mmCIF file of C-alpha atoms in Angstrom:
data_model
loop_
_atom_site.group_PDB
_atom_site.id
_atom_site.type_symbol
_atom_site.label_atom_id
_atom_site.label_comp_id
_atom_site.label_asym_id
_atom_site.label_seq_id
_atom_site.Cartn_x
_atom_site.Cartn_y
_atom_site.Cartn_z
ATOM 1 C CA MET F 3 -9.188 28.714 0.259
ATOM 2 C CA THR F 4 -8.806 24.944 0.079
ATOM 3 C CA ARG F 5 -7.354 23.121 3.050
ATOM 4 C CA LEU F 6 -3.986 21.488 2.400
ATOM 5 C CA THR F 7 -4.317 17.692 2.433
ATOM 6 C CA TYR F 8 -1.629 15.238 3.526
ATOM 7 C CA THR F 9 -1.336 14.030 -0.049
ATOM 8 C CA LYS F 10 -0.839 17.522 -1.482
ATOM 9 C CA ALA F 11 1.611 18.487 1.266
ATOM 10 C CA LEU F 12 3.712 15.359 0.678
ATOM 11 C CA ASP F 13 3.558 15.831 -3.070
ATOM 12 C CA ARG F 14 4.928 19.368 -2.768
ATOM 13 C CA ALA F 15 7.627 18.240 -0.311
ATOM 14 C CA LEU F 16 8.810 15.224 -2.286
ATOM 15 C CA GLN F 17 8.756 16.434 -5.907
ATOM 16 C CA PRO F 18 11.934 18.528 -5.512
ATOM 17 C CA PHE F 19 13.739 15.349 -4.398
ATOM 18 C CA GLY F 20 12.751 13.459 -7.547
ATOM 19 C CA PHE F 21 9.792 11.491 -6.190
ATOM 20 C CA THR F 22 6.808 10.744 -8.416
ATOM 21 C CA ARG F 23 3.369 10.173 -6.960
ATOM 22 C CA GLU F 24 1.256 7.060 -7.522
ATOM 23 C CA GLY F 25 -1.888 7.395 -5.381
ATOM 24 C CA THR F 26 -0.654 7.561 -1.783
ATOM 25 C CA ASP F 27 2.851 6.383 -2.703
ATOM 26 C CA TRP F 28 5.848 8.380 -3.905
ATOM 27 C CA LYS F 29 8.808 6.633 -5.524
ATOM 28 C CA ARG F 30 12.172 7.588 -6.950
ATOM 29 C CA LEU F 31 15.191 5.782 -8.315
ATOM 30 C CA ARG F 32 18.753 6.407 -7.181
ATOM 31 C CA GLY F 33 20.803 4.143 -9.388
ATOM 32 C CA GLU F 34 19.638 0.642 -8.468
ATOM 33 C CA ILE F 35 17.873 1.771 -5.283
ATOM 34 C CA GLN F 36 14.166 2.492 -5.237
ATOM 35 C CA ASP F 37 13.060 4.826 -2.435
ATOM 36 C CA TRP F 38 9.385 4.714 -1.529
ATOM 37 C CA VAL F 39 7.285 6.961 0.716
ATOM 38 C CA ASN F 40 3.862 5.640 1.671
ATOM 39 C CA LEU F 41 1.056 7.645 3.283
ATOM 40 C CA GLN F 42 -0.846 5.134 5.416
ATOM 41 C CA LYS F 43 -4.361 5.834 6.612
ATOM 42 C CA SER F 44 -5.776 3.963 9.591
ATOM 43 C CA TRP F 45 -8.989 2.105 8.799
ATOM 44 C CA VAL F 46 -9.857 2.360 12.512
ATOM 45 C CA ASP F 47 -9.895 6.101 13.110
ATOM 46 C CA GLY F 48 -8.784 7.807 9.890
ATOM 47 C CA SER F 49 -5.449 9.005 11.280
ATOM 48 C CA VAL F 50 -2.354 8.953 9.056
ATOM 49 C CA THR F 51 1.325 8.136 9.267
ATOM 50 C CA VAL F 52 4.183 7.787 6.805
ATOM 51 C CA ASN F 53 6.197 4.668 6.024
ATOM 52 C CA LEU F 54 9.558 4.788 4.270
ATOM 53 C CA PHE F 55 10.881 1.824 2.275
ATOM 54 C CA ALA F 56 13.921 1.174 0.136
ATOM 55 C CA LYS F 57 15.204 -1.734 -1.922
ATOM 56 C CA ASN F 58 17.848 -2.544 -4.482
ATOM 57 C CA LEU F 59 16.129 -3.468 -7.753
ATOM 58 C CA GLU F 60 19.102 -5.380 -9.214
ATOM 59 C CA THR F 61 19.439 -7.499 -6.070
ATOM 60 C CA GLU F 62 15.712 -8.189 -6.252
ATOM 61 C CA ARG F 63 16.028 -9.176 -9.930
ATOM 62 C CA ILE F 64 18.764 -11.672 -9.069
ATOM 63 C CA LEU F 65 16.709 -13.092 -6.193
ATOM 64 C CA LYS F 66 13.668 -13.561 -8.405
ATOM 65 C CA SER F 67 15.804 -15.421 -10.961
ATOM 66 C CA ILE F 68 16.935 -18.056 -8.433
ATOM 67 C CA PRO F 69 14.998 -21.335 -8.825
ATOM 68 C CA CYS F 70 12.915 -22.038 -5.736
ATOM 69 C CA ASP F 71 9.520 -23.422 -4.747
ATOM 70 C CA GLU F 72 8.943 -20.149 -2.886
ATOM 71 C CA VAL F 73 8.853 -16.819 -4.709
ATOM 72 C CA LEU F 74 12.035 -15.046 -3.759
ATOM 73 C CA GLY F 75 12.087 -11.305 -3.453
ATOM 74 C CA ILE F 76 13.014 -8.529 -1.117
ATOM 75 C CA VAL F 77 11.227 -7.808 2.113
ATOM 76 C CA GLN F 78 11.760 -4.088 1.715
ATOM 77 C CA PHE F 79 13.793 -2.376 4.361
ATOM 78 C CA GLY F 80 11.517 0.121 6.042
ATOM 79 C CA GLN F 81 11.036 2.654 8.779
ATOM 80 C CA ARG F 82 8.129 4.655 10.111
ATOM 81 C CA ILE F 83 8.574 8.416 10.251
ATOM 82 C CA GLY F 84 7.769 8.609 13.971
ATOM 83 C CA GLN F 85 10.630 6.229 14.752
ATOM 84 C CA LEU F 86 12.990 8.616 13.006
ATOM 85 C CA ILE F 87 11.578 11.674 14.785
ATOM 86 C CA ASP F 88 11.679 10.478 18.383
ATOM 87 C CA GLY F 89 11.629 6.680 18.455
ATOM 88 C CA HIS F 90 7.848 6.465 18.814
ATOM 89 C CA ASP F 91 5.091 5.574 16.383
ATOM 90 C CA ARG F 92 3.256 8.757 15.340
ATOM 91 C CA TRP F 93 -0.156 9.196 13.799
ATOM 92 C CA TRP F 94 -1.824 12.495 12.878
ATOM 93 C CA LYS F 95 -5.591 12.981 13.138
ATOM 94 C CA ASN F 96 -7.803 16.069 12.838
ATOM 95 C CA ASP F 97 -4.778 18.319 13.167
ATOM 96 C CA PRO F 98 -4.960 21.448 10.979
ATOM 97 C CA ASN F 99 -1.144 21.656 11.008
ATOM 98 C CA GLY F 100 -0.787 17.897 10.397
ATOM 99 C CA PRO F 101 -0.137 17.997 6.630
ATOM 100 C CA ILE F 102 2.643 20.582 7.017
ATOM 101 C CA GLU F 103 4.136 18.709 10.008
ATOM 102 C CA VAL F 104 4.152 15.417 8.107
ATOM 103 C CA ALA F 105 5.710 16.968 5.007
ATOM 104 C CA GLU F 106 8.403 18.716 7.057
ATOM 105 C CA ALA F 107 9.126 15.500 9.001
ATOM 106 C CA VAL F 108 9.657 13.615 5.748
ATOM 107 C CA GLN F 109 12.032 16.308 4.481
ATOM 108 C CA VAL F 110 13.965 16.618 7.748
ATOM 109 C CA TYR F 111 14.105 12.955 8.785
ATOM 110 C CA GLY F 112 13.003 10.843 5.817
ATOM 111 C CA ILE F 113 15.214 12.191 3.037
ATOM 112 C CA PRO F 114 18.417 11.862 5.136
ATOM 113 C CA TRP F 115 17.332 8.325 6.123
ATOM 114 C CA PHE F 116 17.183 7.368 2.450
ATOM 115 C CA GLU F 117 20.462 9.042 1.599
ATOM 116 C CA ARG F 118 22.522 7.349 4.319
ATOM 117 C CA VAL F 119 22.607 4.251 2.088
ATOM 118 C CA GLN F 120 24.705 4.930 -1.006
ATOM 119 C CA SER F 121 26.340 1.588 -1.797
ATOM 120 C CA LEU F 122 25.999 -2.190 -1.617
ATOM 121 C CA GLU F 123 28.287 -2.088 1.445
ATOM 122 C CA ASP F 124 25.847 0.310 3.135
ATOM 123 C CA GLU F 125 22.928 -1.950 2.233
ATOM 124 C CA ALA F 126 24.644 -5.015 3.676
ATOM 125 C CA SER F 127 25.500 -3.336 6.978
ATOM 126 C CA LYS F 128 22.730 -0.782 7.520
ATOM 127 C CA TRP F 129 19.773 -2.668 6.083
ATOM 128 C CA TYR F 130 20.582 -6.347 6.391
ATOM 129 C CA GLY F 131 22.767 -6.727 9.483
ATOM 130 C CA ARG F 132 26.081 -7.747 7.952
ATOM 131 C CA GLY F 133 28.380 -9.020 10.688
ATOM 132 C CA THR F 134 25.634 -9.842 13.177
ATOM 133 C CA THR F 135 24.712 -13.335 14.301
ATOM 134 C CA GLY F 136 21.405 -15.169 14.114
ATOM 135 C CA SER F 137 21.256 -15.451 10.327
ATOM 136 C CA TRP F 138 18.242 -17.758 10.257
ATOM 137 C CA ARG F 139 16.198 -15.239 12.237
ATOM 138 C CA LYS F 140 16.799 -12.420 9.738
ATOM 139 C CA PRO F 141 13.824 -11.873 7.411
ATOM 140 C CA ASN F 142 16.262 -10.599 4.777
ATOM 141 C CA LEU F 143 18.830 -13.402 5.056
ATOM 142 C CA THR F 144 18.522 -14.184 1.353
ATOM 143 C CA VAL F 145 18.894 -10.520 0.393
ATOM 144 C CA LEU F 146 21.999 -10.171 2.560
ATOM 145 C CA ALA F 147 23.480 -13.291 0.924
ATOM 146 C CA VAL F 148 22.881 -11.989 -2.616
ATOM 147 C CA THR F 149 24.182 -8.537 -1.644
ATOM 148 C CA LEU F 150 27.373 -10.129 -0.301
ATOM 149 C CA PHE F 151 27.664 -12.150 -3.512
ATOM 150 C CA ARG F 152 27.392 -8.934 -5.517
ATOM 151 C CA LEU F 153 30.156 -7.436 -3.354
ATOM 152 C CA GLY F 154 32.414 -10.347 -4.277
ATOM 153 C CA ALA F 155 32.167 -11.825 -0.759
ATOM 154 C CA LEU F 156 30.952 -15.262 -1.847
ATOM 155 C CA GLU F 157 32.538 -17.129 1.078
ATOM 156 C CA GLU F 158 30.962 -14.717 3.563
ATOM 157 C CA ALA F 159 27.594 -15.199 1.838
ATOM 158 C CA LEU F 160 27.875 -18.987 2.057
ATOM 159 C CA ALA F 161 28.915 -18.785 5.716
ATOM 160 C CA LEU F 162 25.545 -17.215 6.572
ATOM 161 C CA PHE F 163 23.930 -20.603 6.024
ATOM 162 C CA GLU F 164 26.403 -22.544 8.188
ATOM 163 C CA GLU F 165 24.713 -21.610 11.475
ATOM 164 C CA PRO F 166 22.415 -24.352 12.747
ATOM 165 C CA VAL F 167 18.775 -23.706 11.882
ATOM 166 C CA PRO F 168 16.906 -23.046 15.146
ATOM 167 C CA LYS F 169 13.771 -25.092 15.839
ATOM 168 C CA THR F 170 11.770 -21.868 15.883
ATOM 169 C CA ALA F 171 12.892 -20.742 12.419
ATOM 170 C CA ILE F 172 10.082 -19.902 10.018
ATOM 171 C CA PRO F 173 9.883 -22.812 7.535
ATOM 172 C CA MET F 174 9.370 -20.541 4.512
ATOM 173 C CA LEU F 175 12.531 -18.564 5.375
ATOM 174 C CA VAL F 176 14.479 -21.817 5.703
ATOM 175 C CA THR F 177 13.227 -22.988 2.291
ATOM 176 C CA GLU F 178 14.167 -19.663 0.713
ATOM 177 C CA GLY F 179 17.549 -19.728 2.428
ATOM 178 C CA ARG F 180 18.312 -23.209 1.150
ATOM 179 C CA CYS F 181 17.449 -22.136 -2.410
ATOM 180 C CA VAL F 182 19.862 -19.204 -2.217
ATOM 181 C CA GLN F 183 22.489 -21.408 -0.580
ATOM 182 C CA ARG F 184 22.282 -23.883 -3.500
ATOM 183 C CA TRP F 185 22.499 -21.025 -5.997
ATOM 184 C CA LEU F 186 25.565 -19.609 -4.218
ATOM 185 C CA ARG F 187 27.236 -23.024 -4.258
ATOM 186 C CA ASP F 188 26.536 -23.198 -8.009
ATOM 187 C CA GLN F 189 28.152 -19.782 -8.413
ATOM 188 C CA ALA F 190 31.176 -20.909 -6.415
ATOM 189 C CA ARG F 191 31.552 -24.031 -8.608
ATOM 190 C CA ALA F 192 31.213 -21.938 -11.784
ATOM 191 C CA ASN F 193 33.873 -19.511 -10.504
ATOM 192 C CA ALA F 194 36.208 -22.393 -9.677
ATOM 193 C CA GLU F 195 35.794 -23.890 -13.153
ATOM 194 C CA THR F 196 36.661 -20.624 -14.896
ATOM 195 C CA ARG F 197 39.943 -20.263 -13.009
#
């Protein structure tokens, strides 16, 4: 009898939910949202954990189309399975029950985590911090702005860039933010002209 591997256990657990395997990654599409499960192996001790990521492909397409010296894209929203289980990072090593435990954890905690986001409104609030302050410190500031634009909240999107840029802001994020800000202003002008 062959021992069940983490890869086989995850494959069996995720296929019924529409995930397709690519190496140690499983992906599925839900409308515009791509859900991604990643089996990560530690190069230090060979232990494993699972990372969960999600992104909106249409929002990413829009971001990539915005002219900028930096390559715009989505820093995928993610979570580690252990954080969902009990708030701690979890790694499995040399555990005969590990593959089954990991697969069950993904079904019990991971699938509901993906499915709590069903709309652009959910993405804005649950992934990107809509309504919170400190815009320039958010790694997904540009994604939040484009998501708000897609929701028809152009003024709210532009307001994200009105906060003063802190001295400690990451220069690349400021450059990206300014590119999206210019693009949003162009959209606002185009909307005004068509009225």
